[in-house]
Amino acid sequence: MEELLDALLRECQPYTAHGKVATYIPELAKGDPSDLGIYVLRSDGRHYQAGSYRKHFTIQSVVKPILLLLALLDNGEEVVRAKVGVEATGKPFDAINVTDSPLLSAHLNPMVNMGAIAICTLIHGSSYEERFQRLLNFTRQLAGNPEIDLDEAVYLSEKRTGSKNRALAFLLKSYGMLEDGVEEVLDCYFKACSIRVNSKDLANIAFVLANHGKALQSDEQLFPPEYARYVNAIMMTCGMYDGSGDFAIRVGIPAKSGVGGGIMGVVPTRMGVGIFAPALDEKGNSVAGIQVLERLSRRMYLSIF
Ligand code: GLU
């Protein structure tokens, strides 16, 4: 397995030159496009790593499955589903997904921005700061890493420039789908996206989702198995934005990507995978990251199809 990861690193490194780091959040433009890190945690407890797996980056959209999990724990499936639907939008993550007819919860999806902003309102807490703290603590618990924290610079950068997300939140508000103030909800969303992690953290979180909600070390049930099924299914159909169909064919595992360059891959019952490679394709997915996962899946027969 060590040799396999080293080979994947060698083979996929050139692909980092085929993408570009995100620049629409100015702070993300400082990322090094040649970075590539891989971390794999297997159900026998062994872990394998290669490249820049220790390097920190912001979680960005990989927080969406975590937000969804916490919303499920706080409210149950019925309430969550009534607020945010589960159908793939087939559109970019920040699309203004509207037609002439009114916006409905069925048009939302927890893996795209509008749905994730709506999910923030479902997290319990007496203030949006408290909601974020609960999300941060939950992320630390899933990753087994109490040191995970907020990247203040990325948070402030996105808060200052996030006009598109403001537009999406106001749209939700105009259709009566956001009861609270746009700025306070967005503040929680921007902070959620700016949680700082590394590939190991993502692999650990993915592992819990692969292991039906159970942590590896403590054997503690962190969330019920049916929530793992719910979140994994949505990641499968729309975790890779509007590239999810192609990813399902090429890789065939539930996964979530983020514009910070992270990808979290869940191989049910077998392993959690965390990838970091911030050079992105035009859809916002890590180019080298997808190459690694495609090769890993082919060589280890990981596809669930
Ligand atoms: N914070 C980013 C945004 O809302 C997340 C996008 C992503 O990673 O897909 O634009």
mmCIF file of C-alpha atoms and ligand atoms in Angstrom:
data_model
loop_
_atom_site.group_PDB
_atom_site.id
_atom_site.type_symbol
_atom_site.label_atom_id
_atom_site.label_comp_id
_atom_site.label_asym_id
_atom_site.label_seq_id
_atom_site.Cartn_x
_atom_site.Cartn_y
_atom_site.Cartn_z
ATOM 1 C CA MET A 1 0.000 0.000 0.000
ATOM 2 C CA GLU A 2 2.902 2.375 0.738
ATOM 3 C CA GLU A 3 4.277 1.681 -2.734
ATOM 4 C CA LEU A 4 0.867 2.200 -4.269
ATOM 5 C CA LEU A 5 0.502 5.664 -2.710
ATOM 6 C CA ASP A 6 4.033 6.620 -3.745
ATOM 7 C CA ALA A 7 3.275 5.485 -7.298
ATOM 8 C CA LEU A 8 0.001 7.464 -7.315
ATOM 9 C CA LEU A 9 1.836 10.533 -6.114
ATOM 10 C CA ARG A 10 4.414 10.201 -8.898
ATOM 11 C CA GLU A 11 1.829 9.522 -11.595
ATOM 12 C CA CYS A 12 -0.593 12.237 -10.555
ATOM 13 C CA GLN A 13 1.787 15.036 -9.586
ATOM 14 C CA PRO A 14 1.975 16.305 -13.217
ATOM 15 C CA TYR A 15 -1.803 16.835 -13.170
ATOM 16 C CA THR A 16 -1.403 19.595 -10.593
ATOM 17 C CA ALA A 17 -0.207 21.736 -13.519
ATOM 18 C CA HIS A 18 -3.543 21.158 -15.318
ATOM 19 C CA GLY A 19 -5.621 23.175 -12.868
ATOM 20 C CA LYS A 20 -5.749 26.565 -11.161
ATOM 21 C CA VAL A 21 -6.113 27.515 -7.511
ATOM 22 C CA ALA A 22 -9.375 29.303 -6.679
ATOM 23 C CA THR A 23 -8.999 33.073 -6.788
ATOM 24 C CA TYR A 24 -12.572 34.271 -6.261
ATOM 25 C CA ILE A 25 -11.846 34.103 -2.529
ATOM 26 C CA PRO A 26 -8.664 36.246 -2.583
ATOM 27 C CA GLU A 27 -6.970 34.437 0.304
ATOM 28 C CA LEU A 28 -7.227 31.085 -1.534
ATOM 29 C CA ALA A 29 -5.155 32.517 -4.401
ATOM 30 C CA LYS A 30 -2.116 32.171 -2.121
ATOM 31 C CA GLY A 31 -2.322 28.344 -2.337
ATOM 32 C CA ASP A 32 0.555 26.408 -3.909
ATOM 33 C CA PRO A 33 -0.869 24.695 -7.038
ATOM 34 C CA SER A 34 1.825 21.998 -6.994
ATOM 35 C CA ASP A 35 0.708 20.569 -3.638
ATOM 36 C CA LEU A 36 -0.588 16.995 -3.583
ATOM 37 C CA GLY A 37 -1.301 15.084 -0.379
ATOM 38 C CA ILE A 38 -2.968 11.702 0.149
ATOM 39 C CA TYR A 39 -4.060 10.019 3.394
ATOM 40 C CA VAL A 40 -5.850 6.673 3.618
ATOM 41 C CA LEU A 41 -7.303 5.166 6.795
ATOM 42 C CA ARG A 42 -8.388 1.536 6.510
ATOM 43 C CA SER A 43 -10.878 -0.384 8.624
ATOM 44 C CA ASP A 44 -8.067 -2.539 10.071
ATOM 45 C CA GLY A 45 -6.766 0.678 11.661
ATOM 46 C CA ARG A 46 -3.768 1.029 9.364
ATOM 47 C CA HIS A 47 -3.120 4.332 7.710
ATOM 48 C CA TYR A 48 -0.987 5.305 4.762
ATOM 49 C CA GLN A 49 0.059 8.702 3.549
ATOM 50 C CA ALA A 50 2.074 10.447 0.873
ATOM 51 C CA GLY A 51 3.038 13.936 -0.280
ATOM 52 C CA SER A 52 1.750 17.110 1.413
ATOM 53 C CA TYR A 53 -0.691 15.241 3.628
ATOM 54 C CA ARG A 54 0.247 17.349 6.659
ATOM 55 C CA LYS A 55 -0.383 20.657 4.942
ATOM 56 C CA HIS A 56 -3.347 22.670 6.168
ATOM 57 C CA PHE A 57 -6.062 24.126 3.956
ATOM 58 C CA THR A 58 -9.626 25.311 4.421
ATOM 59 C CA ILE A 59 -12.336 22.697 4.296
ATOM 60 C CA GLN A 60 -14.659 24.796 2.076
ATOM 61 C CA SER A 61 -17.499 22.671 0.688
ATOM 62 C CA VAL A 62 -16.249 19.494 2.344
ATOM 63 C CA VAL A 63 -17.958 20.940 5.426
ATOM 64 C CA LYS A 64 -21.357 20.467 3.750
ATOM 65 C CA PRO A 65 -21.747 16.773 4.672
ATOM 66 C CA ILE A 66 -20.720 17.663 8.249
ATOM 67 C CA LEU A 67 -23.278 20.482 8.396
ATOM 68 C CA LEU A 68 -25.869 18.045 7.086
ATOM 69 C CA LEU A 69 -24.959 15.425 9.693
ATOM 70 C CA LEU A 70 -25.253 17.918 12.538
ATOM 71 C CA ALA A 71 -28.579 19.194 11.184
ATOM 72 C CA LEU A 72 -29.824 15.579 11.086
ATOM 73 C CA LEU A 73 -28.665 14.977 14.660
ATOM 74 C CA ASP A 74 -30.313 18.201 15.843
ATOM 75 C CA ASN A 75 -33.620 17.824 13.996
ATOM 76 C CA GLY A 76 -34.101 14.341 12.538
ATOM 77 C CA GLU A 77 -34.545 13.435 8.891
ATOM 78 C CA GLU A 78 -38.092 14.694 8.391
ATOM 79 C CA VAL A 79 -37.370 18.287 9.396
ATOM 80 C CA VAL A 80 -34.120 18.424 7.412
ATOM 81 C CA ARG A 81 -35.739 17.024 4.302
ATOM 82 C CA ALA A 82 -38.653 19.439 4.539
ATOM 83 C CA LYS A 83 -36.170 22.327 4.514
ATOM 84 C CA VAL A 84 -33.625 21.133 1.947
ATOM 85 C CA GLY A 85 -34.325 18.514 -0.713
ATOM 86 C CA VAL A 86 -32.057 15.728 -1.921
ATOM 87 C CA GLU A 87 -32.129 15.858 -5.714
ATOM 88 C CA ALA A 88 -28.974 16.702 -7.653
ATOM 89 C CA THR A 89 -29.173 20.165 -9.170
ATOM 90 C CA GLY A 90 -26.792 19.354 -12.025
ATOM 91 C CA LYS A 91 -25.631 22.951 -11.765
ATOM 92 C CA PRO A 92 -22.508 24.654 -10.405
ATOM 93 C CA PHE A 93 -22.206 24.919 -6.614
ATOM 94 C CA ASP A 94 -23.038 28.627 -6.531
ATOM 95 C CA ALA A 95 -25.709 28.609 -9.234
ATOM 96 C CA ILE A 96 -28.695 30.891 -8.857
ATOM 97 C CA ASN A 97 -30.930 27.885 -9.281
ATOM 98 C CA VAL A 98 -34.250 29.539 -10.110
ATOM 99 C CA THR A 99 -36.825 29.648 -12.831
ATOM 100 C CA ASP A 100 -39.937 31.818 -13.071
ATOM 101 C CA SER A 101 -41.743 29.560 -10.621
ATOM 102 C CA PRO A 102 -41.205 29.998 -6.872
ATOM 103 C CA LEU A 103 -38.193 28.461 -5.176
ATOM 104 C CA LEU A 104 -39.090 25.361 -3.138
ATOM 105 C CA SER A 105 -37.135 23.239 -0.680
ATOM 106 C CA ALA A 106 -37.212 20.490 -3.348
ATOM 107 C CA HIS A 107 -34.979 22.690 -5.512
ATOM 108 C CA LEU A 108 -32.327 22.828 -2.826
ATOM 109 C CA ASN A 109 -29.637 20.301 -2.095
ATOM 110 C CA PRO A 110 -27.340 20.194 0.974
ATOM 111 C CA MET A 111 -24.185 19.908 -1.197
ATOM 112 C CA VAL A 112 -24.607 23.223 -3.061
ATOM 113 C CA ASN A 113 -24.271 26.645 -1.508
ATOM 114 C CA MET A 114 -27.920 27.632 -1.342
ATOM 115 C CA GLY A 115 -28.875 24.392 0.385
ATOM 116 C CA ALA A 116 -25.932 24.559 2.790
ATOM 117 C CA ILE A 117 -26.787 28.152 3.740
ATOM 118 C CA ALA A 118 -30.339 26.977 4.527
ATOM 119 C CA ILE A 119 -28.930 24.050 6.543
ATOM 120 C CA CYS A 120 -27.054 26.533 8.793
ATOM 121 C CA THR A 121 -30.450 27.705 10.101
ATOM 122 C CA LEU A 122 -31.205 24.155 11.291
ATOM 123 C CA ILE A 123 -28.148 23.867 13.532
ATOM 124 C CA HIS A 124 -29.216 24.359 17.146
ATOM 125 C CA GLY A 125 -27.770 27.216 19.194
ATOM 126 C CA SER A 126 -28.879 30.466 20.806
ATOM 127 C CA SER A 127 -26.726 32.507 18.421
ATOM 128 C CA TYR A 128 -25.020 31.875 15.101
ATOM 129 C CA GLU A 129 -21.673 32.009 16.909
ATOM 130 C CA GLU A 130 -22.841 29.177 19.159
ATOM 131 C CA ARG A 131 -24.061 27.213 16.123
ATOM 132 C CA PHE A 132 -20.654 27.575 14.505
ATOM 133 C CA GLN A 133 -18.888 26.499 17.710
ATOM 134 C CA ARG A 134 -21.055 23.388 17.847
ATOM 135 C CA LEU A 135 -20.175 22.625 14.224
ATOM 136 C CA LEU A 136 -16.475 23.155 14.932
ATOM 137 C CA ASN A 137 -16.620 20.845 17.954
ATOM 138 C CA PHE A 138 -18.474 18.216 15.960
ATOM 139 C CA THR A 139 -15.833 18.434 13.200
ATOM 140 C CA ARG A 140 -13.086 17.981 15.818
ATOM 141 C CA GLN A 141 -14.911 14.976 17.235
ATOM 142 C CA LEU A 142 -15.395 13.326 13.821
ATOM 143 C CA ALA A 143 -11.738 13.892 12.922
ATOM 144 C CA GLY A 144 -10.491 12.937 16.391
ATOM 145 C CA ASN A 145 -8.471 16.139 16.376
ATOM 146 C CA PRO A 146 -9.163 18.794 19.049
ATOM 147 C CA GLU A 147 -6.760 21.195 17.347
ATOM 148 C CA ILE A 148 -8.910 21.838 14.293
ATOM 149 C CA ASP A 149 -9.720 25.556 14.221
ATOM 150 C CA LEU A 150 -10.916 28.458 12.127
ATOM 151 C CA ASP A 151 -8.666 30.046 9.489
ATOM 152 C CA GLU A 152 -9.434 33.659 10.304
ATOM 153 C CA ALA A 153 -7.784 35.092 7.171
ATOM 154 C CA VAL A 154 -9.811 32.939 4.762
ATOM 155 C CA TYR A 155 -13.001 33.599 6.723
ATOM 156 C CA LEU A 156 -12.517 37.375 6.576
ATOM 157 C CA SER A 157 -11.511 37.190 2.917
ATOM 158 C CA GLU A 158 -14.681 35.328 1.968
ATOM 159 C CA LYS A 159 -16.892 37.474 4.192
ATOM 160 C CA ARG A 160 -15.555 40.591 2.490
ATOM 161 C CA THR A 161 -16.006 39.304 -1.052
ATOM 162 C CA GLY A 162 -18.896 36.801 -0.889
ATOM 163 C CA SER A 163 -21.434 38.712 -2.987
ATOM 164 C CA LYS A 164 -22.678 35.636 -4.818
ATOM 165 C CA ASN A 165 -23.432 33.851 -1.549
ATOM 166 C CA ARG A 166 -25.157 37.003 -0.305
ATOM 167 C CA ALA A 167 -27.299 36.950 -3.451
ATOM 168 C CA LEU A 168 -28.177 33.295 -2.794
ATOM 169 C CA ALA A 169 -29.071 34.013 0.835
ATOM 170 C CA PHE A 170 -31.254 36.993 -0.125
ATOM 171 C CA LEU A 171 -32.989 34.811 -2.672
ATOM 172 C CA LEU A 172 -33.770 32.280 0.049
ATOM 173 C CA LYS A 173 -35.007 35.141 2.228
ATOM 174 C CA SER A 174 -37.237 36.518 -0.534
ATOM 175 C CA TYR A 175 -38.956 33.136 -0.859
ATOM 176 C CA GLY A 176 -39.525 32.888 2.893
ATOM 177 C CA MET A 177 -36.943 30.115 3.284
ATOM 178 C CA LEU A 178 -34.592 31.958 5.628
ATOM 179 C CA GLU A 179 -36.191 33.210 8.808
ATOM 180 C CA ASP A 180 -33.051 34.686 10.345
ATOM 181 C CA GLY A 181 -30.865 37.602 9.254
ATOM 182 C CA VAL A 182 -28.885 37.093 6.064
ATOM 183 C CA GLU A 183 -25.599 38.370 7.526
ATOM 184 C CA GLU A 184 -25.692 36.245 10.690
ATOM 185 C CA VAL A 185 -26.509 33.084 8.747
ATOM 186 C CA LEU A 186 -23.782 33.829 6.183
ATOM 187 C CA ASP A 187 -21.304 34.536 8.947
ATOM 188 C CA CYS A 188 -21.843 30.985 10.200
ATOM 189 C CA TYR A 189 -21.599 29.608 6.625
ATOM 190 C CA PHE A 190 -18.368 31.504 5.841
ATOM 191 C CA LYS A 191 -16.820 30.357 9.116
ATOM 192 C CA ALA A 192 -17.914 26.772 8.416
ATOM 193 C CA CYS A 193 -16.139 26.887 5.028
ATOM 194 C CA SER A 194 -13.016 28.333 6.677
ATOM 195 C CA ILE A 195 -12.377 25.489 9.114
ATOM 196 C CA ARG A 196 -8.713 24.526 8.717
ATOM 197 C CA VAL A 197 -7.955 20.823 8.179
ATOM 198 C CA ASN A 198 -5.414 18.551 6.504
ATOM 199 C CA SER A 199 -5.729 15.353 4.451
ATOM 200 C CA LYS A 200 -5.535 13.220 7.588
ATOM 201 C CA ASP A 201 -8.498 15.038 9.155
ATOM 202 C CA LEU A 202 -10.567 14.470 6.004
ATOM 203 C CA ALA A 203 -9.636 10.769 5.902
ATOM 204 C CA ASN A 204 -10.628 10.376 9.559
ATOM 205 C CA ILE A 205 -13.991 12.065 8.998
ATOM 206 C CA ALA A 206 -14.574 10.006 5.841
ATOM 207 C CA PHE A 207 -13.783 6.880 7.811
ATOM 208 C CA VAL A 208 -16.628 7.522 10.284
ATOM 209 C CA LEU A 209 -19.005 7.891 7.336
ATOM 210 C CA ALA A 210 -17.625 4.650 5.852
ATOM 211 C CA ASN A 211 -17.986 2.917 9.221
ATOM 212 C CA HIS A 212 -21.723 3.602 9.687
ATOM 213 C CA GLY A 213 -21.155 6.455 12.152
ATOM 214 C CA LYS A 214 -18.734 4.659 14.451
ATOM 215 C CA ALA A 215 -15.341 6.135 15.371
ATOM 216 C CA LEU A 216 -12.394 3.828 14.763
ATOM 217 C CA GLN A 217 -10.380 4.285 17.957
ATOM 218 C CA SER A 218 -13.079 4.680 20.608
ATOM 219 C CA ASP A 219 -15.733 2.528 18.887
ATOM 220 C CA GLU A 220 -18.131 5.298 19.910
ATOM 221 C CA GLN A 221 -21.272 5.689 17.776
ATOM 222 C CA LEU A 222 -20.998 9.364 16.737
ATOM 223 C CA PHE A 223 -24.199 9.345 14.687
ATOM 224 C CA PRO A 224 -26.747 6.695 13.699
ATOM 225 C CA PRO A 225 -25.984 4.432 10.693
ATOM 226 C CA GLU A 226 -29.044 5.730 8.815
ATOM 227 C CA TYR A 227 -27.522 9.226 8.775
ATOM 228 C CA ALA A 228 -24.330 7.818 7.255
ATOM 229 C CA ARG A 229 -26.489 6.273 4.550
ATOM 230 C CA TYR A 230 -28.336 9.569 3.972
ATOM 231 C CA VAL A 231 -25.173 11.674 3.729
ATOM 232 C CA ASN A 232 -23.202 9.142 1.651
ATOM 233 C CA ALA A 233 -26.073 8.843 -0.824
ATOM 234 C CA ILE A 234 -26.238 12.603 -1.330
ATOM 235 C CA MET A 235 -22.443 12.799 -1.687
ATOM 236 C CA MET A 236 -22.657 10.083 -4.340
ATOM 237 C CA THR A 237 -25.187 11.964 -6.451
ATOM 238 C CA CYS A 238 -23.917 15.520 -6.008
ATOM 239 C CA GLY A 239 -20.773 15.693 -3.872
ATOM 240 C CA MET A 240 -18.558 16.555 -6.831
ATOM 241 C CA TYR A 241 -20.754 19.426 -8.011
ATOM 242 C CA ASP A 242 -21.891 19.139 -11.629
ATOM 243 C CA GLY A 243 -19.081 16.649 -12.197
ATOM 244 C CA SER A 244 -20.741 14.000 -9.998
ATOM 245 C CA GLY A 245 -21.945 11.743 -12.825
ATOM 246 C CA ASP A 246 -18.516 11.606 -14.418
ATOM 247 C CA PHE A 247 -16.938 10.970 -10.999
ATOM 248 C CA ALA A 248 -19.431 8.146 -10.315
ATOM 249 C CA ILE A 249 -18.295 6.399 -13.492
ATOM 250 C CA ARG A 250 -14.582 7.033 -13.051
ATOM 251 C CA VAL A 251 -14.271 6.527 -9.272
ATOM 252 C CA GLY A 252 -17.597 5.220 -7.982
ATOM 253 C CA ILE A 253 -17.472 6.196 -4.306
ATOM 254 C CA PRO A 254 -19.311 8.871 -2.268
ATOM 255 C CA ALA A 255 -17.056 11.918 -2.094
ATOM 256 C CA LYS A 256 -17.140 15.647 -1.437
ATOM 257 C CA SER A 257 -14.807 18.244 -2.858
ATOM 258 C CA GLY A 258 -14.093 21.819 -1.860
ATOM 259 C CA VAL A 259 -12.527 24.804 -3.596
ATOM 260 C CA GLY A 260 -9.686 24.746 -1.048
ATOM 261 C CA GLY A 261 -8.450 21.642 -2.917
ATOM 262 C CA GLY A 262 -9.715 18.995 -0.508
ATOM 263 C CA ILE A 263 -11.597 15.844 -1.436
ATOM 264 C CA MET A 264 -13.060 13.494 1.153
ATOM 265 C CA GLY A 265 -13.683 9.997 -0.213
ATOM 266 C CA VAL A 266 -15.837 7.417 1.573
ATOM 267 C CA VAL A 267 -15.435 3.740 0.722
ATOM 268 C CA PRO A 268 -18.278 2.134 2.689
ATOM 269 C CA THR A 269 -17.018 -0.416 5.267
ATOM 270 C CA ARG A 270 -13.453 -0.243 3.888
ATOM 271 C CA MET A 271 -11.696 3.116 4.164
ATOM 272 C CA GLY A 272 -11.686 6.873 4.459
ATOM 273 C CA VAL A 273 -9.574 8.899 2.039
ATOM 274 C CA GLY A 274 -8.421 12.502 2.340
ATOM 275 C CA ILE A 275 -6.826 14.300 -0.605
ATOM 276 C CA PHE A 276 -5.368 17.772 -0.906
ATOM 277 C CA ALA A 277 -4.414 19.270 -4.267
ATOM 278 C CA PRO A 278 -5.599 22.866 -4.704
ATOM 279 C CA ALA A 279 -5.253 23.186 -8.479
ATOM 280 C CA LEU A 280 -8.882 22.927 -9.621
ATOM 281 C CA ASP A 281 -10.714 22.230 -12.865
ATOM 282 C CA GLU A 282 -13.390 24.618 -14.181
ATOM 283 C CA LYS A 283 -16.044 22.958 -11.995
ATOM 284 C CA GLY A 284 -14.084 23.547 -8.804
ATOM 285 C CA ASN A 285 -12.800 19.981 -8.348
ATOM 286 C CA SER A 286 -9.167 19.120 -7.653
ATOM 287 C CA VAL A 287 -7.661 17.859 -10.924
ATOM 288 C CA ALA A 288 -4.852 15.767 -9.442
ATOM 289 C CA GLY A 289 -7.160 14.696 -6.595
ATOM 290 C CA ILE A 290 -9.611 13.077 -9.005
ATOM 291 C CA GLN A 291 -6.734 11.393 -10.820
ATOM 292 C CA VAL A 292 -5.499 9.889 -7.541
ATOM 293 C CA LEU A 293 -8.960 8.641 -6.611
ATOM 294 C CA GLU A 294 -9.588 7.194 -10.064
ATOM 295 C CA ARG A 295 -6.353 5.219 -9.970
ATOM 296 C CA LEU A 296 -6.817 4.153 -6.335
ATOM 297 C CA SER A 297 -10.344 2.976 -7.114
ATOM 298 C CA ARG A 298 -9.265 1.009 -10.184
ATOM 299 C CA ARG A 299 -6.315 -0.678 -8.510
ATOM 300 C CA MET A 300 -8.124 -1.534 -5.288
ATOM 301 C CA TYR A 301 -11.563 -2.247 -6.800
ATOM 302 C CA LEU A 302 -13.201 0.459 -4.713
ATOM 303 C CA SER A 303 -16.113 1.387 -6.979
ATOM 304 C CA ILE A 304 -19.433 0.480 -5.396
ATOM 305 C CA PHE A 305 -20.896 -0.158 -8.864
HETATM 306 N N1 GLU B 1 -16.869 28.876 0.607
HETATM 307 C C1 GLU B 1 -17.058 28.514 -0.766
HETATM 308 C C2 GLU B 1 -18.205 29.263 -1.374
HETATM 309 O O1 GLU B 1 -19.211 29.351 -0.776
HETATM 310 C C3 GLU B 1 -17.297 27.042 -0.844
HETATM 311 C C4 GLU B 1 -17.404 26.591 -2.262
HETATM 312 C C5 GLU B 1 -16.906 25.207 -2.492
HETATM 313 O O2 GLU B 1 -15.960 24.735 -1.886
HETATM 314 O O3 GLU B 1 -17.512 24.591 -3.360
HETATM 315 O O4 GLU B 1 -18.116 29.796 -2.446
#
